[in-house]
Amino acid sequence: MSFFGLPQNDLEEERRKYLEGGAKEGDDDLQVFTWGEDNYDGLGDALQEGNDELNDETFGGIGQVGKDFDFSQPALPDFDKPARNAQDPGKDQVAAARQQQPQSQQKLQSPSPHQPLSAGSAGTSTRNAGQSLESIWDDKSPFAVLGRVNGASSTRPHEQQQPLLLPHHPQRQVLGVPTPPPSQPVSKFSPFLAHESHLLHQQHALQGHGARPRTLQEIEEEMLMALQAKQREEEEQQLQMERLQVLRHQQELRHRQELQRQEEERRLLEMRQLQQKEIQERLYEQQQYQRLLQYQQQQQPQQQRTPPPRMLPVSQSPRFLEHQRQQAAILLQQERQQQLLLQERDRQQQLLQERRQRQIQELLEQQEMERRMAQASLEDKHHWQQNEIRGFASEHQHRSFNTPSPARHLQQQLHQGRISQGAIPHENISLNQQQSLQLQQRLLADMTQNEFSRDLHGRNGQPIPQDLSAEAMRKIVEAEHQEERRRRKAHKIAHMARYNDLMTQSDKDFITRIQVSQLVTQDPYADDFYAQVYGAILRSRMGLQAHDERVIKFGSGGGIGLGLAQKGPNRRPSAMQRMEQQVERIVNNARKREEEKGLHSIQSLQGALGKTSGRSYKAAPRQLLQVESASPTLSPAHAHINKASVYNEGAAKEAAKLGLEALGDAHQTAEIVRRDPLTHRETLVILEKLYDFVLQVEQLRRDQPHADEDPEDFQHWQAEYDQTVDRIWENVNVLTPLETSTPHPFISLLFPTKGKKLLPRLTRHLSSDKMLTLLTLLVACFDQLDVVTLAPILDSLVETPERAEVERQTQAFLGSVMQSILPVVSVAELRLVTGLLSLLLHRTNIVAVAQTRPGLALLTLFLSRVEVIKQTVASGAESAVPTPEESQAWQMMFDHLFQLLAPHLLLLFPSTRIAHTNITGQPPAAPSSIDIVDQPVWQFLAALALHAVTEQHQILVTALREKVLDNVLSVNKGWVLDEEERQTKLANVNLFLHALGLDSSQIAL
Amino acid sequence: MDFQRSFNVTSRAAGRSATRIAISFREVGFNLDALAMDPSASGIQEPFDLIRLSLSERVFVKLRGDREVTGILHAYDGHMNLILSDAEETIMIVDTESAPNGQSVVNVAKRKMDMLFVRGDGVILVSPPART
């Protein structure tokens, strides 16, 4: 072939040869020849690149691009590779035997599109690949030719090329300019040339082997050639592999598409089978979902097959897949929407056409009937028309899959009952049916047109189609609406589900861990204090167990406060449980880690490189002066300042007193050093200290370990607890001698509201004898209490801040202090009660005390306790029966009390006192309130009456007659309008009268 | 009653946590113990300890904007946010315009609240009410 003809030829041939595939092996020489051409430039590269995987990869990649282009040629679609594969070896042999392939043969074989994977290409790779790689191999590095000798000894036939190729070599090297190989006719793929060259090769081979010794250069080049050839073969192979993969992939894709299409078609067919409108709609809906489902099912296996997310590269992570899937689903939906739109249009068109046709039909019919032409022919014509219309209609219906057509509806109505209208599986059948329907219709028409032509008009005519079409229209619109709604819903769901499963369970766990770690605190109870206390109150109100603390504790400190228990069964509890479990797991893990750390004693290394300050210096400015206020030893520089302030006059006095006290102790005298009563400030300071201790004790109580579980721990705890309680006891100042000060320090502590409120919390931890001591002190100093001394303020109805304050204090006292001593008194023996009463009578002004609410409460408490004791004795309970002396002592003490109080009985009533002080006659703000404040007095009098003997009763009645009568009269005469007040008054009176064995109703007016 | 008690309980806790978070004024070099009559007895180490003494007590609070509040202190924190119950607020309104001869007239407005949260940034001083 001529030099100039080559380019076109080359391309053509290249493709052909490539397509030919297996035949290439035959072109041994040809290939060799081609490589020989490349040899010049690829020399060095080849040597270097031998068995270099990276390079192979690189080149392979480039090669692949080229091939892809080639592959997109028409040869692609056919996929009969296996057959070719099978043929290849044989062909190979044949080709090898012949050594050369005529062009005609190549042409014959050209349809073969694919390269065999294994067969001939392994031996001698295709020229095509070489050609496509030419750009890479060509002229890249002139010095590559300088060549290296490598150990590969080759006796392959390739070496035969050498002599022929040699002449080009120096040329290029000298020029130093990359000259494109196509300029060499030898390099081209002309079979003729190849043939020639082959012949030449043979000659050379003969010469080389037989006659003359080869030069070093020759040998070198031979070796290089061999190497290059080998490498190229490898690359070729690789390329082919890749190409095959691509192909296979494409094929697969196409196959899948095909399948999908088929499926779609199948589905369409299915849809066509359904005839009734409602069923159609429903089915369509189902199918849509089904399709989605199917799609998902198709996708699911893929997803399942994907390895766990952590092992995947980023791009292939499940969320990526998921996303793709979602997008695909959306696309699908859009497609469907379009289809629906098209369908809709079809439907409408169809409707229009049908209506038109019906009109035409009717016209025809009318004409027919008017003219009264020959029936048979006319009928034929008419039915032909109808037939045509039907055909058209059905066609239409089938094209636009299964739209609810009025025509069909009409048919159904017309032929209802004549032909079963069940689901007809196939188009053919339905067509057949239609034909039969038409036949029947014709018969019908034959019959009816003779006799009931009018009737026929009515039935076949306009009214029915109109109604039906309207109906159909309505239904269509309805269906559209539904469809629209459904679509929107589906879209919304899809939209929401877009991010489904984006997070793995471990991700979620991780986040939970972060969140939970924020909740862990050293002291969950205190940090969540309000919630805990509120929860405790709520629980007690709901009647749940108080010990059910909503705190998760983690061994040595730290924990999480849980919220309140959920009311009612909802889904929150399970979430809470899950959370708790998680937290427990996390904490356990953390603990384990901690233990491991401990094992490896990493902590010993902590701080080895110096400490980091945990404190932010932004928050705390640098400390200029370092004064330790807690330590008494002061630096000399500051000593004088502090001395001046500390040892002021008051302090000096205090010191003197202390010295005196110490002196007194030293002298062992019983003389009591009087001190100034605690100032308000001191009281507050002590109270705050007490609060600290109380809180500490309460915390200890909560942390109380089980005595059985850990005795040592319990002992330790017990010691700490006792110590704290002792400190409380110290600070309460109960043991301070009575005469130390007035008021007594303990009473001073009860002045502030918080002191009163602290007492019940404090007494809970005190032992019973300590409590007794406390009670005794309290009774002994009862008139020192602010609530007693300030009680007269309450005997005024004028609202002043002072009164409000006293009222508040009194409430606090009754609510807290009395409550705290109640349990002690309620178990006290008669002797003790007698003692307490005598103490009260001797040490306090009982009349004044009795005129206060706290005093009355205390007295009532004593009296009722004795009454209880008396009753238990009377009932013969085995409890400690008081000795006669004790009873006698009590009676004496009671008589004394009665004697003291008798003259002032009326004054016990706040109402009387108010009346006395309030001479101006200012009406009380709230009338009923007087009766309410009187109530404790009535109660006390009732208690008094219970213990009183007959003479004392008489005294009582005489003293109180006026008061009683007053109350009863005011009720009976209707002076009191308020029903509630009346009730209170009566109840008050009765309270007292019942104690005497009387009732208000017995009083005759 | 139950509520009252529980409220007291909560206010205790608040006081406790407040002292825990309070900035230690010891660093200023001001020895507050010097102020106490009995250094060994008082646990006062910082100004907030003084406020702590007034917990559950009636306090007088002077506020910015010519306002004063008295009430029972239930809780406070490091920002001097206060919770007062039974509070009475006194607002001084100085009226300079309506006065005849340049003299300003001070109007006093009072109002009462059962429970009050006082934001700490307005607090100028907290003191126990004057005792007779």
Coordinates of N, CA, C and O in Angstrom, one line a residue, chain A residues 526-527 529-530 533 537 541 615 621 623 625 627 629 642 645-646 650-651 680-682 684-685 688-689 691-692 695 752-754 757 761 805 808 815, chain B residues 1-2 5-6 8-10 12-14 16 20 26-29 31 33-34 36-37 39 41-44 50 52-58 72 131:
Chain A
A526 N -28.1 17.6 95.0 CA -28.0 19.1 95.3 C -28.1 19.9 94.0 O -28.7 20.9 94.0
D527 N -27.5 19.4 92.9 CA -27.5 20.1 91.7 C -28.9 20.2 91.1 O -29.2 21.1 90.4
F529 N -31.6 20.2 92.9 CA -32.2 20.3 94.2 C -33.7 20.6 94.1 O -34.6 19.9 94.6
Y530 N -34.0 21.7 93.3 CA -35.4 22.1 93.3 C -36.3 21.0 92.7 O -37.3 20.7 93.2
V533 N -36.7 18.1 95.2 CA -37.6 18.4 96.4 C -39.0 18.5 95.9 O -39.9 17.9 96.5
I537 N -42.1 16.2 97.0 CA -43.4 16.7 97.4 C -44.5 16.1 96.6 O -45.5 15.6 97.1
R541 N -47.5 13.6 97.6 CA -48.9 14.0 97.3 C -49.6 12.9 96.5 O -50.8 12.7 96.7
R615 N -7.8 27.0 86.1 CA -8.6 28.2 86.3 C -8.3 29.2 85.2 O -7.2 29.4 84.7
P621 N -8.9 37.7 88.6 CA -7.7 38.6 88.4 C -6.6 38.1 89.3 O -6.8 37.4 90.3
Q623 N -3.9 37.7 91.9 CA -4.0 38.1 93.3 C -2.8 38.9 93.8 O -1.7 38.4 93.7
L625 N -2.7 40.6 96.9 CA -2.4 40.4 98.4 C -2.9 39.0 98.7 O -4.0 38.6 98.3
V627 N -4.0 37.3 101.8 CA -4.3 37.4 103.2 C -5.1 36.1 103.5 O -6.2 35.9 102.9
S629 N -7.4 34.8 105.8 CA -8.3 35.3 106.9 C -8.6 34.2 107.9 O -8.8 34.5 109.0
N642 N -4.8 44.3 112.0 CA -5.8 43.4 112.4 C -6.0 43.5 113.9 O -7.1 43.3 114.4
S645 N -8.3 46.2 114.8 CA -9.8 46.0 114.5 C -10.3 44.8 115.3 O -11.5 44.9 115.7
V646 N -9.5 43.8 115.4 CA -10.1 42.6 116.1 C -10.3 42.9 117.6 O -11.4 42.6 118.1
G650 N -15.4 45.7 122.4 CA -16.3 44.6 122.6 C -15.6 43.3 122.8 O -15.9 42.5 123.6
A651 N -14.7 43.1 121.9 CA -13.9 41.9 121.9 C -13.2 41.7 123.2 O -13.1 40.6 123.8
H680 N -28.7 39.9 117.5 CA -29.4 39.3 116.3 C -28.5 38.8 115.3 O -28.7 37.7 114.7
R681 N -27.4 39.5 115.2 CA -26.4 39.1 114.2 C -25.8 37.7 114.6 O -25.6 36.8 113.8
E682 N -25.4 37.6 115.8 CA -24.8 36.4 116.3 C -25.8 35.2 116.1 O -25.4 34.1 115.7
L684 N -28.0 35.0 113.9 CA -28.1 34.6 112.5 C -26.9 33.8 112.1 O -27.0 32.9 111.3
V685 N -25.7 34.2 112.6 CA -24.5 33.5 112.3 C -24.6 32.1 112.7 O -24.3 31.1 112.0
E688 N -27.0 30.1 110.6 CA -26.4 29.7 109.3 C -25.5 28.5 109.4 O -25.5 27.6 108.6
K689 N -24.7 28.6 110.5 CA -23.8 27.5 110.8 C -24.7 26.2 111.0 O -24.3 25.1 110.5
Y691 N -27.6 25.6 109.9 CA -28.1 25.2 108.6 C -27.1 24.3 107.9 O -27.5 23.3 107.2
D692 N -25.9 24.8 107.9 CA -24.9 24.0 107.2 C -24.8 22.6 107.7 O -24.7 21.6 107.0
L695 N -27.9 20.6 106.8 CA -27.8 20.1 105.4 C -26.8 19.0 105.3 O -27.1 18.0 104.5
P752 N -35.6 34.4 115.0 CA -35.8 34.5 113.6 C -36.7 33.4 113.1 O -36.7 32.3 113.6
T753 N -37.4 33.7 112.0 CA -38.3 32.7 111.4 C -37.5 31.5 111.0 O -38.0 30.4 111.2
K754 N -36.4 31.7 110.5 CA -35.6 30.6 110.0 C -35.1 29.7 111.1 O -35.0 28.5 111.0
K757 N -38.0 27.6 111.9 CA -38.3 26.6 110.9 C -37.2 25.6 110.8 O -37.3 24.5 110.3
R761 N -36.3 20.3 111.5 CA -35.3 19.6 110.7 C -34.2 19.2 111.6 O -33.5 18.2 111.2
E805 N -45.9 40.8 111.3 CA -44.7 40.1 111.6 C -44.9 39.1 112.7 O -44.5 38.0 112.6
R808 N -46.8 36.2 111.6 CA -46.0 35.3 110.8 C -45.1 34.5 111.8 O -45.0 33.2 111.6
G815 N -46.3 26.1 113.7 CA -46.1 25.2 112.7 C -44.8 24.4 112.8 O -44.7 23.2 112.4
Chain B
M1 N -49.0 24.9 104.3 CA -48.0 24.6 105.3 C -46.8 23.8 104.6 O -45.7 24.1 104.7
D2 N -47.3 22.8 103.9 CA -46.4 22.0 103.2 C -45.5 22.8 102.2 O -44.3 22.6 102.1
R5 N -43.0 25.0 103.9 CA -41.8 24.3 104.4 C -40.9 24.0 103.3 O -39.7 24.2 103.3
S6 N -41.5 23.5 102.2 CA -40.7 23.1 101.1 C -40.0 24.3 100.5 O -38.9 24.3 100.0
N8 N -39.1 26.9 102.1 CA -37.9 27.2 102.9 C -36.8 26.3 102.5 O -35.6 26.7 102.4
V9 N -37.1 25.1 102.4 CA -36.1 24.1 102.0 C -35.4 24.6 100.7 O -34.1 24.6 100.7
T10 N -36.1 24.9 99.8 CA -35.5 25.3 98.5 C -34.6 26.6 98.7 O -33.5 26.7 98.1
R12 N -33.0 27.4 101.2 CA -31.8 27.0 101.9 C -30.8 26.5 100.8 O -29.6 26.9 100.8
A13 N -31.3 25.7 100.0 CA -30.4 25.1 99.0 C -29.9 26.3 98.1 O -28.7 26.3 97.8
A14 N -30.7 27.2 97.8 CA -30.2 28.3 96.9 C -29.1 29.0 97.6 O -28.1 29.3 97.0
R16 N -27.1 27.9 99.8 CA -25.9 27.1 99.8 C -25.1 27.2 98.5 O -24.0 27.4 98.5
R20 N -21.4 28.8 97.3 CA -20.5 27.9 96.6 C -19.9 28.6 95.4 O -18.8 28.5 95.1
R26 N -11.8 37.3 99.6 CA -10.6 37.3 100.3 C -9.5 37.8 99.5 O -8.5 38.4 100.0
E27 N -9.6 37.6 98.2 CA -8.5 38.0 97.3 C -8.3 39.5 97.3 O -7.3 40.0 96.9
V28 N -9.3 40.2 97.6 CA -9.2 41.6 97.6 C -8.4 42.1 98.8 O -7.9 43.2 98.9
G29 N -8.2 41.2 99.8 CA -7.4 41.5 100.9 C -8.2 42.2 102.0 O -7.6 42.8 102.9
N31 N -10.2 41.8 105.2 CA -10.5 40.8 106.1 C -11.8 41.0 106.8 O -11.9 41.9 107.7
D33 N -13.4 39.1 108.7 CA -13.5 38.5 110.0 C -13.3 39.6 111.1 O -13.7 39.5 112.2
A34 N -12.5 40.6 110.6 CA -12.3 41.7 111.5 C -13.5 42.4 112.0 O -13.6 42.9 113.0
A36 N -16.3 40.9 112.4 CA -17.1 40.1 113.3 C -16.7 40.2 114.7 O -15.5 40.4 115.0
M37 N -17.6 40.2 115.6 CA -17.3 40.4 117.0 C -16.5 39.1 117.5 O -15.6 39.2 118.3
P39 N -14.5 36.3 116.0 CA -13.9 35.8 114.8 C -14.0 34.2 114.7 O -14.2 33.7 113.6
A41 N -16.3 32.3 115.9 CA -17.6 31.8 115.8 C -18.2 32.0 114.5 O -19.0 31.2 114.0
S42 N -17.8 33.1 113.8 CA -18.5 33.4 112.5 C -17.8 32.7 111.4 O -16.6 32.7 111.3
G43 N -18.6 32.2 110.5 CA -18.0 31.6 109.3 C -18.0 32.6 108.2 O -18.0 32.2 107.0
I44 N -17.9 33.9 108.5 CA -18.0 34.8 107.4 C -16.7 35.0 106.7 O -15.7 35.4 107.4
L50 N -22.6 37.6 104.5 CA -23.4 38.5 105.2 C -24.8 38.5 104.7 O -25.8 38.6 105.5
R52 N -26.1 36.1 103.3 CA -26.6 34.8 103.7 C -27.3 34.8 105.1 O -28.3 34.1 105.3
L53 N -26.7 35.6 105.9 CA -27.3 35.7 107.3 C -28.7 36.2 107.2 O -29.5 35.9 108.1
S54 N -29.0 36.9 106.2 CA -30.4 37.5 106.1 C -31.4 36.6 105.4 O -32.5 37.0 105.2
L55 N -30.9 35.4 105.0 CA -31.9 34.5 104.4 C -33.1 34.3 105.3 O -32.9 34.1 106.5
S56 N -34.2 34.2 104.7 CA -35.5 34.1 105.4 C -35.8 35.2 106.4 O -36.6 35.1 107.2
E57 N -35.0 36.3 106.2 CA -35.2 37.5 107.1 C -35.7 38.6 106.1 O -35.5 38.6 104.9
R58 N -36.3 39.6 106.8 CA -36.7 40.7 106.0 C -35.4 41.6 105.7 O -34.6 41.8 106.6
I72 N -38.9 39.6 102.4 CA -38.2 38.5 103.0 C -37.3 37.8 102.0 O -37.8 37.4 100.9
R131 N -33.3 47.8 113.2 CA -34.0 47.2 114.3 C -34.0 48.2 115.5 O -33.1 48.9 115.7

